Every structure is written in C-alpha cells, then in structure tokens.
Amino acid sequence: MTQTPRLPVNAIEVRGLKKTYKGSRKSPPKTALRGVDLTVPRGSMFGLLGPNGAGKSTLINIIAGVVNKSEGTVRIWDRDIDHEARDARSALGVVPQEIVADVFFTPREALEVQAGFYGVPADERRSDELLAALGLSDKANAYVRALSGGMKRRLMVAKALVHNPPVLILDEPTAGVDVELRRQLWDYVRKINEEGVTVILTTHYLEEAQELCDTIAIINRGEVVACEPTEQLLKRLDTRNVVVTPETAPDTLPALNGFIVAPRANGAFVVTYRTGESSVEQVLAAVRAAGVTIKDIATEDPDLEDVFLAMTYGDTSRPDPTQD
Ligand SMILES: Nc1ncnc2c1ncn2[C@@H]1O[C@H](COP(=O)(O)OP(=O)(O)OP(=O)(O)O)[C@@H](O)[C@H]1O
C-alpha cells in the first residue's frame, strides 16, 4: 500500500533571520532584517505588508534563495534551505517584483523551457493549461515582447507554477496591472489557494491584502511587528476614524498630539484614534484646540491602512535601518 506523504503543518518557517548587506567604499553596511520569526501555515493566503524599505523583498529573496542570509534558519515545506536546498526550492514558485521577459521565446516556449529547467517530464507538463488559466491562450505563440505589462506579469505567474509547487510567492504582483487584469489574477490566485496552494503575497494595496489574505504579517524596519489572522488583527487594533469637515479648509493639516491625521477630499481630514485610549470627545477637543471650527463630523471603521499606520506611527524606539 502506498502511503500519502505527510504534509507539513507550516508551509514556511523562518527563525531568527538576520540580514546585513555588506557596505562598500561609498556606502556603509545596511541591516535589512533584524531577527525575523515568521510562520506561514500550510494552505493559508498570507499577506506580507510593510512600507518601502521595510525588508519584504530581502525576506522573500532569502526564502527564494537569491540573497544570502547573515543569520537564522528558513524551512520551506519542512526542508531547510541550507541543507536541503534543492528540495526546498522545488517546493516553491516565486513571481519576482521586476518583470523579467524572455524576449527570445513565445509564452508557450517560455513555459516549456522553465518546465525543462525544473526537470518536469514532457507528459506531465501543463503549459497549455496554465496559459488558458491565466488568459494567455491566444498569445501562446506571440513574441513575448509584443505582450502588455499585465500579460507579461501573468506569464511570470504561469512560469512560477510549471513545476506544481505547493507554495507560491508573489512579490508585489499587481504593480502595473490594470484593474480588470488584477481581478482576473486574484481570481486565479484564490482558486489555486482553494485547491491547496499556500500563497504569500507582498502588496502595497492594503485593501487587497485585507480582502484576499486570511493572515497578515506587518514588517517594519526589518522586524515583524504583527502576524495574525486578518480579522483578529483588525479587531485587536481598536482604531477608529473621525472624519472632520472644517468650516474653512486649513492651509496645513492640524498636528494633533497622540492622533494620526490624514487629508481627505475638499479640505476634510481624518483623525485616527484608539478606542481604548481616547474618545470622539477628546478628538474633537483636540481639533478645536488646534483652531479648527468644525462644520461636520462622521465616524467610520478603519481599514488596514489605518491599522498599519497606527502600528508603526511614532515608533521611534526601533533603530532606523536606513541610518545604519
Ligand atoms: N543589495 C542591497 N544592498 C544594500 N542595501 C540593500 C540592498 N537591497 C536592499 N537594501 C536595503 O535594505 C533595506 C530593506 O530593503 P527591501 O528592498 O528588502 O525592502 P522592501 O520592504 O522590499 O521595500 P520595497 O517595498 O521598496 O520593495 C532597505 O534599507 C534597502 O535600502
């Protein structure tokens, strides 16, 4: 009787991961990761969020085996990237941030070459199935340089999947993809996730992460500052917004001590506060004390952007890796 191989509990396990890029004569060394622990459960749709320079790409590039770590361990599908590098890599498909176009191949050829690279036998290849799934069938034999940016990106997703990896990483996959194609791409990613593929995506589209991901990790200045189920994260961060419309639009946004203030259309602004720490009353008092006459107010639930701001706002306790 053949036994079904035991599936790992976690798709990816990162422990104590550190990375310092070596300096040169012109630039000092830069610490991008300061001891990252991260667990991506098998089957999850996992969002990795963080501002520019937070360390997302460094983390993903180490997992993908294209950047060397300074310290720590990484296991992909229960295989250590140092000691079982080949097996670890074969469990992973990566769609990099930059579009890499194989200008000499048609999309079908590009998939066949990639499948050959991974040693997928000819009768197990599924180039046409992938082209169809990603809406590229009618471009199967076109020159890749004739494809739009969105098409090239979808071809990169297809390429990452030729060897049927159980884990797929998408590094900011919707940059430069128009709304319709983005929806198609997400529908497909959702579908393969439902079929069992663990998906990790980094994105700046916070709404998208909120809508797509069941678990979200927030990385800031080389450290994971939160990692939990999306719903729990939103609940735990008890932020609320007060949208203030002033009688006359101020020239500059009022600086309100202890609150986050962001502009809205037509001179309005939104004040984000923690319900456990402040009240609407206190927000309004602070707004009035800043010399603003209030015409109208409305309250609203925060989205992930507010949550993210609240988590990283004013956090000066951590060293700034850009200042290394
Ligand atoms: N090859 C490199 N050499 C030196 N420093 C680097 C290198 N790559 C990244 N860094 C630095 O490491 C830090 C983390 O960068 P990284 O690209 O991982 O962040 P990120 O979160 O992916 O940002 P983005 O959203 O802009 O892609 C930054 O301070 C960056 O300048």
XYZ file of C-alpha atoms and ligand atoms in Angstrom, residues 21 30 32 50-59 97 172 204 322, ligand 1:
48
model
C 24.130 43.953 3.284
C 22.869 48.140 5.805
C 17.645 44.946 6.382
C 5.264 46.954 5.075
C 6.434 50.344 3.901
C 9.202 50.841 1.348
C 12.498 49.584 2.651
C 10.901 47.536 5.453
C 12.703 44.381 4.344
C 9.968 42.492 2.470
C 11.972 41.876 -0.676
C 15.043 40.902 1.320
C 12.964 38.349 3.245
C 8.725 42.069 -8.382
C 4.011 42.921 -5.434
C 1.096 47.931 -1.168
C 18.371 53.418 6.757
N 21.527 44.956 -2.418
C 21.413 45.799 -1.397
N 22.498 46.430 -0.896
C 22.410 47.270 0.139
N 21.259 47.576 0.770
C 20.138 46.999 0.317
C 20.150 46.084 -0.783
N 18.877 45.663 -1.022
C 18.108 46.283 -0.092
N 18.850 47.080 0.702
C 18.381 47.889 1.835
O 17.746 47.022 2.770
C 16.570 47.619 3.304
C 15.360 46.734 3.028
O 15.088 46.734 1.614
P 13.999 45.807 0.920
O 14.109 46.003 -0.559
O 14.103 44.438 1.464
O 12.647 46.456 1.463
P 11.148 46.295 0.919
O 10.292 46.223 2.124
O 11.071 45.187 -0.040
O 10.918 47.649 0.165
P 10.061 47.910 -1.192
O 8.632 47.868 -0.778
O 10.512 49.282 -1.583
O 10.449 46.838 -2.178
C 16.498 48.994 2.691
O 17.092 49.907 3.591
C 17.311 48.871 1.418
O 17.886 50.110 1.065
